[in-house]
Amino acid sequence: MAETITTQQQLAGWEKPDLDLSNANWQSGSQGAGDVQIAFVEGFIAMRNGGRPESPSLIFTPAEWRAFVLNAREGEFDLT
């Protein structure tokens, strides 16, 4: 059986720190389980799946977060 080796390469322009999210104050967008949660950590915004908090989080700069929220409000990410 062949062994697979995965290496993680930093993306060009990726200037975000490896944040310690273990003590982050996660906030839910609703009262339901499994919803999206966000936390403000060291000047960045972290977003995770509240139903699977152990899964990786997305990290946004304030400018990226603003663009994401504005585009979401305009329906850009509506997949229905």
mmCIF file as gemmi writes it, N, C-alpha and C atoms, coordinates in Angstrom:
data_model
loop_
_atom_site.group_PDB
_atom_site.id
_atom_site.type_symbol
_atom_site.label_atom_id
_atom_site.label_alt_id
_atom_site.label_comp_id
_atom_site.label_asym_id
_atom_site.label_entity_id
_atom_site.label_seq_id
_atom_site.pdbx_PDB_ins_code
_atom_site.Cartn_x
_atom_site.Cartn_y
_atom_site.Cartn_z
_atom_site.occupancy
_atom_site.B_iso_or_equiv
_atom_site.pdbx_formal_charge
_atom_site.auth_seq_id
_atom_site.auth_asym_id
_atom_site.pdbx_PDB_model_num
ATOM 1 N N . MET Axp A 1 ? 0.851 -1.188 0 1 0 ? 1 A 1
ATOM 2 C CA . MET Axp A 1 ? 0 0 0 1 0 ? 1 A 1
ATOM 3 C C . MET Axp A 1 ? 0.889 1.241 0 1 0 ? 1 A 1
ATOM 4 N N . ALA Axp A 2 ? 0.632 2.149 -0.884 1 0 ? 2 A 1
ATOM 5 C CA . ALA Axp A 2 ? 1.458 3.354 -1.001 1 0 ? 2 A 1
ATOM 6 C C . ALA Axp A 2 ? 1.133 4.323 0.127 1 0 ? 2 A 1
ATOM 7 N N . GLU Axp A 3 ? 2.169 4.952 0.635 1 0 ? 3 A 1
ATOM 8 C CA . GLU Axp A 3 ? 1.999 5.929 1.709 1 0 ? 3 A 1
ATOM 9 C C . GLU Axp A 3 ? 1.797 7.313 1.088 1 0 ? 3 A 1
ATOM 10 N N . THR Axp A 4 ? 0.824 8.021 1.582 1 0 ? 4 A 1
ATOM 11 C CA . THR Axp A 4 ? 0.547 9.366 1.083 1 0 ? 4 A 1
ATOM 12 C C . THR Axp A 4 ? 1.115 10.382 2.056 1 0 ? 4 A 1
ATOM 13 N N . ILE Axp A 5 ? 1.865 11.316 1.535 1 0 ? 5 A 1
ATOM 14 C CA . ILE Axp A 5 ? 2.432 12.387 2.356 1 0 ? 5 A 1
ATOM 15 C C . ILE Axp A 5 ? 1.797 13.687 1.904 1 0 ? 5 A 1
ATOM 16 N N . THR Axp A 6 ? 1.224 14.387 2.86 1 0 ? 6 A 1
ATOM 17 C CA . THR Axp A 6 ? 0.585 15.665 2.563 1 0 ? 6 A 1
ATOM 18 C C . THR Axp A 6 ? 1.397 16.772 3.193 1 0 ? 6 A 1
ATOM 19 N N . THR Axp A 7 ? 1.739 17.761 2.403 1 0 ? 7 A 1
ATOM 20 C CA . THR Axp A 7 ? 2.427 18.931 2.944 1 0 ? 7 A 1
ATOM 21 C C . THR Axp A 7 ? 1.532 20.132 2.754 1 0 ? 7 A 1
ATOM 22 N N . GLN Axp A 8 ? 1.552 20.995 3.73 1 0 ? 8 A 1
ATOM 23 C CA . GLN Axp A 8 ? 0.734 22.2 3.655 1 0 ? 8 A 1
ATOM 24 C C . GLN Axp A 8 ? 1.639 23.361 3.278 1 0 ? 8 A 1
ATOM 25 N N . GLN Axp A 9 ? 1.326 24.008 2.181 1 0 ? 9 A 1
ATOM 26 C CA . GLN Axp A 9 ? 2.106 25.146 1.733 1 0 ? 9 A 1
ATOM 27 C C . GLN Axp A 9 ? 1.335 26.418 2.019 1 0 ? 9 A 1
ATOM 28 N N . GLN Axp A 10 ? 2.051 27.42 2.468 1 0 ? 10 A 1
ATOM 29 C CA . GLN Axp A 10 ? 1.421 28.704 2.721 1 0 ? 10 A 1
ATOM 30 C C . GLN Axp A 10 ? 1.087 29.358 1.39 1 0 ? 10 A 1
ATOM 31 N N . LEU Axp A 11 ? -0.125 29.884 1.294 1 0 ? 11 A 1
ATOM 32 C CA . LEU Axp A 11 ? -0.569 30.531 0.068 1 0 ? 11 A 1
ATOM 33 C C . LEU Axp A 11 ? 0.075 31.899 -0.082 1 0 ? 11 A 1
ATOM 34 N N . ALA Axp A 12 ? 0.352 32.272 -1.297 1 0 ? 12 A 1
ATOM 35 C CA . ALA Axp A 12 ? 0.907 33.594 -1.568 1 0 ? 12 A 1
ATOM 36 C C . ALA Axp A 12 ? -0.087 34.652 -1.112 1 0 ? 12 A 1
ATOM 37 N N . GLY Axp A 13 ? 0.38 35.635 -0.374 1 0 ? 13 A 1
ATOM 38 C CA . GLY Axp A 13 ? -0.488 36.689 0.115 1 0 ? 13 A 1
ATOM 39 C C . GLY Axp A 13 ? -1.219 36.332 1.399 1 0 ? 13 A 1
ATOM 40 N N . TRP Axp A 14 ? -1.002 35.136 1.902 1 0 ? 14 A 1
ATOM 41 C CA . TRP Axp A 14 ? -1.672 34.68 3.124 1 0 ? 14 A 1
ATOM 42 C C . TRP Axp A 14 ? -0.883 35.211 4.309 1 0 ? 14 A 1
ATOM 43 N N . GLU Axp A 15 ? -1.333 36.311 4.861 1 0 ? 15 A 1
ATOM 44 C CA . GLU Axp A 15 ? -0.599 36.975 5.928 1 0 ? 15 A 1
ATOM 45 C C . GLU Axp A 15 ? -1.385 36.928 7.226 1 0 ? 15 A 1
ATOM 46 N N . LYS Axp A 16 ? -1.944 35.767 7.532 1 0 ? 16 A 1
ATOM 47 C CA . LYS Axp A 16 ? -2.732 35.606 8.74 1 0 ? 16 A 1
ATOM 48 C C . LYS Axp A 16 ? -1.97 34.711 9.715 1 0 ? 16 A 1
ATOM 49 N N . PRO Axp A 17 ? -2.001 35.081 10.98 1 0 ? 17 A 1
ATOM 50 C CA . PRO Axp A 17 ? -1.268 34.279 11.957 1 0 ? 17 A 1
ATOM 51 C C . PRO Axp A 17 ? -2.001 32.98 12.269 1 0 ? 17 A 1
ATOM 52 N N . ASP Axp A 18 ? -1.278 32.052 12.85 1 0 ? 18 A 1
ATOM 53 C CA . ASP Axp A 18 ? -1.868 30.818 13.343 1 0 ? 18 A 1
ATOM 54 C C . ASP Axp A 18 ? -2.437 31.149 14.72 1 0 ? 18 A 1
ATOM 55 N N . LEU Axp A 19 ? -3.71 31.515 14.767 1 0 ? 19 A 1
ATOM 56 C CA . LEU Axp A 19 ? -4.338 31.997 15.994 1 0 ? 19 A 1
ATOM 57 C C . LEU Axp A 19 ? -4.635 30.86 16.964 1 0 ? 19 A 1
ATOM 58 N N . ASP Axp A 20 ? -4.48 31.136 18.255 1 0 ? 20 A 1
ATOM 59 C CA . ASP Axp A 20 ? -4.891 30.205 19.302 1 0 ? 20 A 1
ATOM 60 C C . ASP Axp A 20 ? -6.365 30.474 19.587 1 0 ? 20 A 1
ATOM 61 N N . LEU Axp A 21 ? -7.223 29.57 19.15 1 0 ? 21 A 1
ATOM 62 C CA . LEU Axp A 21 ? -8.666 29.752 19.301 1 0 ? 21 A 1
ATOM 63 C C . LEU Axp A 21 ? -9.229 28.976 20.487 1 0 ? 21 A 1
ATOM 64 N N . SER Axp A 22 ? -8.359 28.378 21.299 1 0 ? 22 A 1
ATOM 65 C CA . SER Axp A 22 ? -8.824 27.533 22.397 1 0 ? 22 A 1
ATOM 66 C C . SER Axp A 22 ? -9.614 28.301 23.452 1 0 ? 22 A 1
ATOM 67 N N . ASN Axp A 23 ? -9.353 29.578 23.64 1 0 ? 23 A 1
ATOM 68 C CA . ASN Axp A 23 ? -10.08 30.379 24.615 1 0 ? 23 A 1
ATOM 69 C C . ASN Axp A 23 ? -10.952 31.447 23.968 1 0 ? 23 A 1
ATOM 70 N N . ALA Axp A 24 ? -11.229 31.277 22.677 1 0 ? 24 A 1
ATOM 71 C CA . ALA Axp A 24 ? -12.035 32.259 21.957 1 0 ? 24 A 1
ATOM 72 C C . ALA Axp A 24 ? -13.462 32.289 22.5 1 0 ? 24 A 1
ATOM 73 N N . ASN Axp A 25 ? -14.063 33.46 22.496 1 0 ? 25 A 1
ATOM 74 C CA . ASN Axp A 25 ? -15.45 33.638 22.919 1 0 ? 25 A 1
ATOM 75 C C . ASN Axp A 25 ? -16.332 33.521 21.68 1 0 ? 25 A 1
ATOM 76 N N . TRP Axp A 26 ? -16.788 32.303 21.371 1 0 ? 26 A 1
ATOM 77 C CA . TRP Axp A 26 ? -17.567 32.038 20.167 1 0 ? 26 A 1
ATOM 78 C C . TRP Axp A 26 ? -18.993 32.537 20.336 1 0 ? 26 A 1
ATOM 79 N N . GLN Axp A 27 ? -19.503 33.205 19.315 1 0 ? 27 A 1
ATOM 80 C CA . GLN Axp A 27 ? -20.858 33.747 19.323 1 0 ? 27 A 1
ATOM 81 C C . GLN Axp A 27 ? -21.655 33.101 18.195 1 0 ? 27 A 1
ATOM 82 N N . SER Axp A 28 ? -22.862 32.667 18.522 1 0 ? 28 A 1
ATOM 83 C CA . SER Axp A 28 ? -23.724 32.028 17.532 1 0 ? 28 A 1
ATOM 84 C C . SER Axp A 28 ? -24.626 33.046 16.868 1 0 ? 28 A 1
ATOM 85 N N . GLY Axp A 29 ? -24.932 32.788 15.614 1 0 ? 29 A 1
ATOM 86 C CA . GLY Axp A 29 ? -25.839 33.657 14.888 1 0 ? 29 A 1
ATOM 87 C C . GLY Axp A 29 ? -27.295 33.367 15.193 1 0 ? 29 A 1
ATOM 88 N N . SER Axp A 30 ? -27.562 32.202 15.804 1 0 ? 30 A 1
ATOM 89 C CA . SER Axp A 30 ? -28.932 31.828 16.151 1 0 ? 30 A 1
ATOM 90 C C . SER Axp A 30 ? -28.88 30.92 17.371 1 0 ? 30 A 1
ATOM 91 N N . GLN Axp A 31 ? -30.05 30.493 17.807 1 0 ? 31 A 1
ATOM 92 C CA . GLN Axp A 31 ? -30.131 29.624 18.973 1 0 ? 31 A 1
ATOM 93 C C . GLN Axp A 31 ? -30.018 28.146 18.608 1 0 ? 31 A 1
ATOM 94 N N . GLY Axp A 32 ? -30.016 27.815 17.334 1 0 ? 32 A 1
ATOM 95 C CA . GLY Axp A 32 ? -30 26.423 16.901 1 0 ? 32 A 1
ATOM 96 C C . GLY Axp A 32 ? -28.633 25.78 16.999 1 0 ? 32 A 1
ATOM 97 N N . ALA Axp A 33 ? -28.625 24.465 17.108 1 0 ? 33 A 1
ATOM 98 C CA . ALA Axp A 33 ? -27.366 23.717 17.13 1 0 ? 33 A 1
ATOM 99 C C . ALA Axp A 33 ? -26.854 23.565 15.704 1 0 ? 33 A 1
ATOM 100 N N . GLY Axp A 34 ? -25.554 23.538 15.555 1 0 ? 34 A 1
ATOM 101 C CA . GLY Axp A 34 ? -24.962 23.331 14.244 1 0 ? 34 A 1
ATOM 102 C C . GLY Axp A 34 ? -24.871 24.571 13.393 1 0 ? 34 A 1
ATOM 103 N N . ASP Axp A 35 ? -25.067 25.715 13.998 1 0 ? 35 A 1
ATOM 104 C CA . ASP Axp A 35 ? -25.014 26.951 13.215 1 0 ? 35 A 1
ATOM 105 C C . ASP Axp A 35 ? -23.589 27.482 13.12 1 0 ? 35 A 1
ATOM 106 N N . VAL Axp A 36 ? -23.445 28.549 12.368 1 0 ? 36 A 1
ATOM 107 C CA . VAL Axp A 36 ? -22.149 29.203 12.213 1 0 ? 36 A 1
ATOM 108 C C . VAL Axp A 36 ? -21.853 30.019 13.469 1 0 ? 36 A 1
ATOM 109 N N . GLN Axp A 37 ? -20.616 29.961 13.912 1 0 ? 37 A 1
ATOM 110 C CA . GLN Axp A 37 ? -20.182 30.743 15.065 1 0 ? 37 A 1
ATOM 111 C C . GLN Axp A 37 ? -18.996 31.599 14.654 1 0 ? 37 A 1
ATOM 112 N N . ILE Axp A 38 ? -18.9 32.793 15.271 1 0 ? 38 A 1
ATOM 113 C CA . ILE Axp A 38 ? -17.756 33.655 15.011 1 0 ? 38 A 1
ATOM 114 C C . ILE Axp A 38 ? -17.126 34.075 16.333 1 0 ? 38 A 1
ATOM 115 N N . ALA Axp A 39 ? -15.847 34.429 16.252 1 0 ? 39 A 1
ATOM 116 C CA . ALA Axp A 39 ? -15.113 34.94 17.41 1 0 ? 39 A 1
ATOM 117 C C . ALA Axp A 39 ? -14.147 36.006 16.914 1 0 ? 39 A 1
ATOM 118 N N . PHE Axp A 40 ? -13.955 37.028 17.73 1 0 ? 40 A 1
ATOM 119 C CA . PHE Axp A 40 ? -13.015 38.1 17.422 1 0 ? 40 A 1
ATOM 120 C C . PHE Axp A 40 ? -11.748 37.834 18.222 1 0 ? 40 A 1
ATOM 121 N N . VAL Axp A 41 ? -10.639 37.567 17.511 1 0 ? 41 A 1
ATOM 122 C CA . VAL Axp A 41 ? -9.396 37.169 18.164 1 0 ? 41 A 1
ATOM 123 C C . VAL Axp A 41 ? -8.222 37.937 17.553 1 0 ? 41 A 1
ATOM 124 N N . GLU Axp A 42 ? -7.538 38.688 18.367 1 0 ? 42 A 1
ATOM 125 C CA . GLU Axp A 42 ? -6.311 39.387 17.961 1 0 ? 42 A 1
ATOM 126 C C . GLU Axp A 42 ? -6.481 40.21 16.681 1 0 ? 42 A 1
ATOM 127 N N . GLY Axp A 43 ? -7.613 40.882 16.537 1 0 ? 43 A 1
ATOM 128 C CA . GLY Axp A 43 ? -7.836 41.726 15.372 1 0 ? 43 A 1
ATOM 129 C C . GLY Axp A 43 ? -8.335 40.998 14.146 1 0 ? 43 A 1
ATOM 130 N N . PHE Axp A 44 ? -8.616 39.716 14.258 1 0 ? 44 A 1
ATOM 131 C CA . PHE Axp A 44 ? -9.131 38.911 13.16 1 0 ? 44 A 1
ATOM 132 C C . PHE Axp A 44 ? -10.5 38.368 13.543 1 0 ? 44 A 1
ATOM 133 N N . ILE Axp A 45 ? -11.237 37.856 12.563 1 0 ? 45 A 1
ATOM 134 C CA . ILE Axp A 45 ? -12.526 37.236 12.804 1 0 ? 45 A 1
ATOM 135 C C . ILE Axp A 45 ? -12.394 35.769 12.399 1 0 ? 45 A 1
ATOM 136 N N . ALA Axp A 46 ? -12.698 34.886 13.342 1 0 ? 46 A 1
ATOM 137 C CA . ALA Axp A 46 ? -12.674 33.45 13.074 1 0 ? 46 A 1
ATOM 138 C C . ALA Axp A 46 ? -14.111 32.973 12.929 1 0 ? 46 A 1
ATOM 139 N N . MET Axp A 47 ? -14.351 32.064 12 1 0 ? 47 A 1
ATOM 140 C CA . MET Axp A 47 ? -15.678 31.515 11.773 1 0 ? 47 A 1
ATOM 141 C C . MET Axp A 47 ? -15.564 30 11.744 1 0 ? 47 A 1
ATOM 142 N N . ARG Axp A 48 ? -16.51 29.325 12.428 1 0 ? 48 A 1
ATOM 143 C CA . ARG Axp A 48 ? -16.483 27.868 12.454 1 0 ? 48 A 1
ATOM 144 C C . ARG Axp A 48 ? -17.901 27.306 12.41 1 0 ? 48 A 1
ATOM 145 N N . ASN Axp A 49 ? -17.967 26.016 12.172 1 0 ? 49 A 1
ATOM 146 C CA . ASN Axp A 49 ? -19.219 25.271 12.199 1 0 ? 49 A 1
ATOM 147 C C . ASN Axp A 49 ? -19.491 24.909 13.655 1 0 ? 49 A 1
ATOM 148 N N . GLY Axp A 50 ? -20.542 25.49 14.248 1 0 ? 50 A 1
ATOM 149 C CA . GLY Axp A 50 ? -20.866 25.244 15.639 1 0 ? 50 A 1
ATOM 150 C C . GLY Axp A 50 ? -21.229 23.801 15.931 1 0 ? 50 A 1
ATOM 151 N N . GLY Axp A 51 ? -21.687 23.069 14.939 1 0 ? 51 A 1
ATOM 152 C CA . GLY Axp A 51 ? -22.022 21.655 15.112 1 0 ? 51 A 1
ATOM 153 C C . GLY Axp A 51 ? -20.8 20.763 15.111 1 0 ? 51 A 1
ATOM 154 N N . ARG Axp A 52 ? -19.697 21.271 14.6 1 0 ? 52 A 1
ATOM 155 C CA . ARG Axp A 52 ? -18.429 20.526 14.563 1 0 ? 52 A 1
ATOM 156 C C . ARG Axp A 52 ? -17.302 21.471 14.948 1 0 ? 52 A 1
ATOM 157 N N . PRO Axp A 53 ? -17.267 21.913 16.194 1 0 ? 53 A 1
ATOM 158 C CA . PRO Axp A 53 ? -16.273 22.912 16.607 1 0 ? 53 A 1
ATOM 159 C C . PRO Axp A 53 ? -14.822 22.445 16.493 1 0 ? 53 A 1
ATOM 160 N N . GLU Axp A 54 ? -14.614 21.149 16.381 1 0 ? 54 A 1
ATOM 161 C CA . GLU Axp A 54 ? -13.251 20.638 16.234 1 0 ? 54 A 1
ATOM 162 C C . GLU Axp A 54 ? -12.719 20.787 14.806 1 0 ? 54 A 1
ATOM 163 N N . SER Axp A 55 ? -13.604 21.067 13.851 1 0 ? 55 A 1
ATOM 164 C CA . SER Axp A 55 ? -13.166 21.225 12.46 1 0 ? 55 A 1
ATOM 165 C C . SER Axp A 55 ? -12.462 22.567 12.284 1 0 ? 55 A 1
ATOM 166 N N . PRO Axp A 56 ? -11.697 22.723 11.215 1 0 ? 56 A 1
ATOM 167 C CA . PRO Axp A 56 ? -10.932 23.97 11.013 1 0 ? 56 A 1
ATOM 168 C C . PRO Axp A 56 ? -11.825 25.206 10.94 1 0 ? 56 A 1
ATOM 169 N N . SER Axp A 57 ? -11.275 26.312 11.357 1 0 ? 57 A 1
ATOM 170 C CA . SER Axp A 57 ? -11.971 27.595 11.305 1 0 ? 57 A 1
ATOM 171 C C . SER Axp A 57 ? -11.444 28.415 10.136 1 0 ? 57 A 1
ATOM 172 N N . LEU Axp A 58 ? -12.304 29.249 9.592 1 0 ? 58 A 1
ATOM 173 C CA . LEU Axp A 58 ? -11.885 30.214 8.582 1 0 ? 58 A 1
ATOM 174 C C . LEU Axp A 58 ? -11.455 31.48 9.303 1 0 ? 58 A 1
ATOM 175 N N . ILE Axp A 59 ? -10.39 32.109 8.837 1 0 ? 59 A 1
ATOM 176 C CA . ILE Axp A 59 ? -9.873 33.328 9.456 1 0 ? 59 A 1
ATOM 177 C C . ILE Axp A 59 ? -9.989 34.466 8.446 1 0 ? 59 A 1
ATOM 178 N N . PHE Axp A 60 ? -10.598 35.573 8.88 1 0 ? 60 A 1
ATOM 179 C CA . PHE Axp A 60 ? -10.804 36.738 8.036 1 0 ? 60 A 1
ATOM 180 C C . PHE Axp A 60 ? -10.105 37.955 8.639 1 0 ? 60 A 1
ATOM 181 N N . THR Axp A 61 ? -9.568 38.822 7.792 1 0 ? 61 A 1
ATOM 182 C CA . THR Axp A 61 ? -9.163 40.15 8.242 1 0 ? 61 A 1
ATOM 183 C C . THR Axp A 61 ? -10.449 40.965 8.355 1 0 ? 61 A 1
ATOM 184 N N . PRO Axp A 62 ? -10.424 42.105 9.04 1 0 ? 62 A 1
ATOM 185 C CA . PRO Axp A 62 ? -11.633 42.928 9.098 1 0 ? 62 A 1
ATOM 186 C C . PRO Axp A 62 ? -12.167 43.324 7.712 1 0 ? 62 A 1
ATOM 187 N N . ALA Axp A 63 ? -11.291 43.643 6.78 1 0 ? 63 A 1
ATOM 188 C CA . ALA Axp A 63 ? -11.73 44.012 5.426 1 0 ? 63 A 1
ATOM 189 C C . ALA Axp A 63 ? -12.372 42.819 4.71 1 0 ? 63 A 1
ATOM 190 N N . GLU Axp A 64 ? -11.79 41.644 4.864 1 0 ? 64 A 1
ATOM 191 C CA . GLU Axp A 64 ? -12.366 40.446 4.249 1 0 ? 64 A 1
ATOM 192 C C . GLU Axp A 64 ? -13.729 40.127 4.861 1 0 ? 64 A 1
ATOM 193 N N . TRP Axp A 65 ? -13.837 40.273 6.183 1 0 ? 65 A 1
ATOM 194 C CA . TRP Axp A 65 ? -15.096 39.992 6.863 1 0 ? 65 A 1
ATOM 195 C C . TRP Axp A 65 ? -16.187 40.939 6.374 1 0 ? 65 A 1
ATOM 196 N N . ARG Axp A 66 ? -15.845 42.224 6.257 1 0 ? 66 A 1
ATOM 197 C CA . ARG Axp A 66 ? -16.815 43.212 5.775 1 0 ? 66 A 1
ATOM 198 C C . ARG Axp A 66 ? -17.287 42.847 4.368 1 0 ? 66 A 1
ATOM 199 N N . ALA Axp A 67 ? -16.363 42.501 3.483 1 0 ? 67 A 1
ATOM 200 C CA . ALA Axp A 67 ? -16.728 42.122 2.118 1 0 ? 67 A 1
ATOM 201 C C . ALA Axp A 67 ? -17.606 40.866 2.124 1 0 ? 67 A 1
ATOM 202 N N . PHE Axp A 68 ? -17.266 39.898 2.954 1 0 ? 68 A 1
ATOM 203 C CA . PHE Axp A 68 ? -18.052 38.669 3.051 1 0 ? 68 A 1
ATOM 204 C C . PHE Axp A 68 ? -19.484 38.974 3.504 1 0 ? 68 A 1
ATOM 205 N N . VAL Axp A 69 ? -19.623 39.748 4.578 1 0 ? 69 A 1
ATOM 206 C CA . VAL Axp A 69 ? -20.949 40.068 5.116 1 0 ? 69 A 1
ATOM 207 C C . VAL Axp A 69 ? -21.77 40.858 4.096 1 0 ? 69 A 1
ATOM 208 N N . LEU Axp A 70 ? -21.17 41.87 3.475 1 0 ? 70 A 1
ATOM 209 C CA . LEU Axp A 70 ? -21.906 42.661 2.482 1 0 ? 70 A 1
ATOM 210 C C . LEU Axp A 70 ? -22.37 41.798 1.31 1 0 ? 70 A 1
ATOM 211 N N . ASN Axp A 71 ? -21.505 40.931 0.813 1 0 ? 71 A 1
ATOM 212 C CA . ASN Axp A 71 ? -21.872 40.064 -0.313 1 0 ? 71 A 1
ATOM 213 C C . ASN Axp A 71 ? -22.916 39.034 0.101 1 0 ? 71 A 1
ATOM 214 N N . ALA Axp A 72 ? -22.833 38.527 1.329 1 0 ? 72 A 1
ATOM 215 C CA . ALA Axp A 72 ? -23.841 37.585 1.806 1 0 ? 72 A 1
ATOM 216 C C . ALA Axp A 72 ? -25.203 38.258 1.893 1 0 ? 72 A 1
ATOM 217 N N . ARG Axp A 73 ? -25.228 39.484 2.382 1 0 ? 73 A 1
ATOM 218 C CA . ARG Axp A 73 ? -26.493 40.226 2.469 1 0 ? 73 A 1
ATOM 219 C C . ARG Axp A 73 ? -27.107 40.459 1.093 1 0 ? 73 A 1
ATOM 220 N N . GLU Axp A 74 ? -26.264 40.598 0.071 1 0 ? 74 A 1
ATOM 221 C CA . GLU Axp A 74 ? -26.751 40.822 -1.288 1 0 ? 74 A 1
ATOM 222 C C . GLU Axp A 74 ? -27.12 39.514 -1.995 1 0 ? 74 A 1
ATOM 223 N N . GLY Axp A 75 ? -26.948 38.38 -1.315 1 0 ? 75 A 1
ATOM 224 C CA . GLY Axp A 75 ? -27.344 37.101 -1.871 1 0 ? 75 A 1
ATOM 225 C C . GLY Axp A 75 ? -26.302 36.422 -2.746 1 0 ? 75 A 1
ATOM 226 N N . GLU Axp A 76 ? -25.075 36.91 -2.727 1 0 ? 76 A 1
ATOM 227 C CA . GLU Axp A 76 ? -24.054 36.335 -3.605 1 0 ? 76 A 1
ATOM 228 C C . GLU Axp A 76 ? -23.8 34.851 -3.326 1 0 ? 76 A 1
ATOM 229 N N . PHE Axp A 77 ? -23.986 34.429 -2.093 1 0 ? 77 A 1
ATOM 230 C CA . PHE Axp A 77 ? -23.685 33.051 -1.726 1 0 ? 77 A 1
ATOM 231 C C . PHE Axp A 77 ? -24.933 32.189 -1.607 1 0 ? 77 A 1
ATOM 232 N N . ASP Axp A 78 ? -26.072 32.684 -2.07 1 0 ? 78 A 1
ATOM 233 C CA . ASP Axp A 78 ? -27.336 31.937 -2.005 1 0 ? 78 A 1
ATOM 234 C C . ASP Axp A 78 ? -27.297 30.813 -3.037 1 0 ? 78 A 1
ATOM 235 N N . LEU Axp A 79 ? -27.309 29.587 -2.567 1 0 ? 79 A 1
ATOM 236 C CA . LEU Axp A 79 ? -27.202 28.438 -3.449 1 0 ? 79 A 1
ATOM 237 C C . LEU Axp A 79 ? -28.563 27.808 -3.751 1 0 ? 79 A 1
ATOM 238 N N . THR Axp A 80 ? -29.63 28.445 -3.329 1 0 ? 80 A 1
ATOM 239 C CA . THR Axp A 80 ? -30.971 27.87 -3.566 1 0 ? 80 A 1
ATOM 240 C C . THR Axp A 80 ? -31.52 28.279 -4.902 1 0 ? 80 A 1
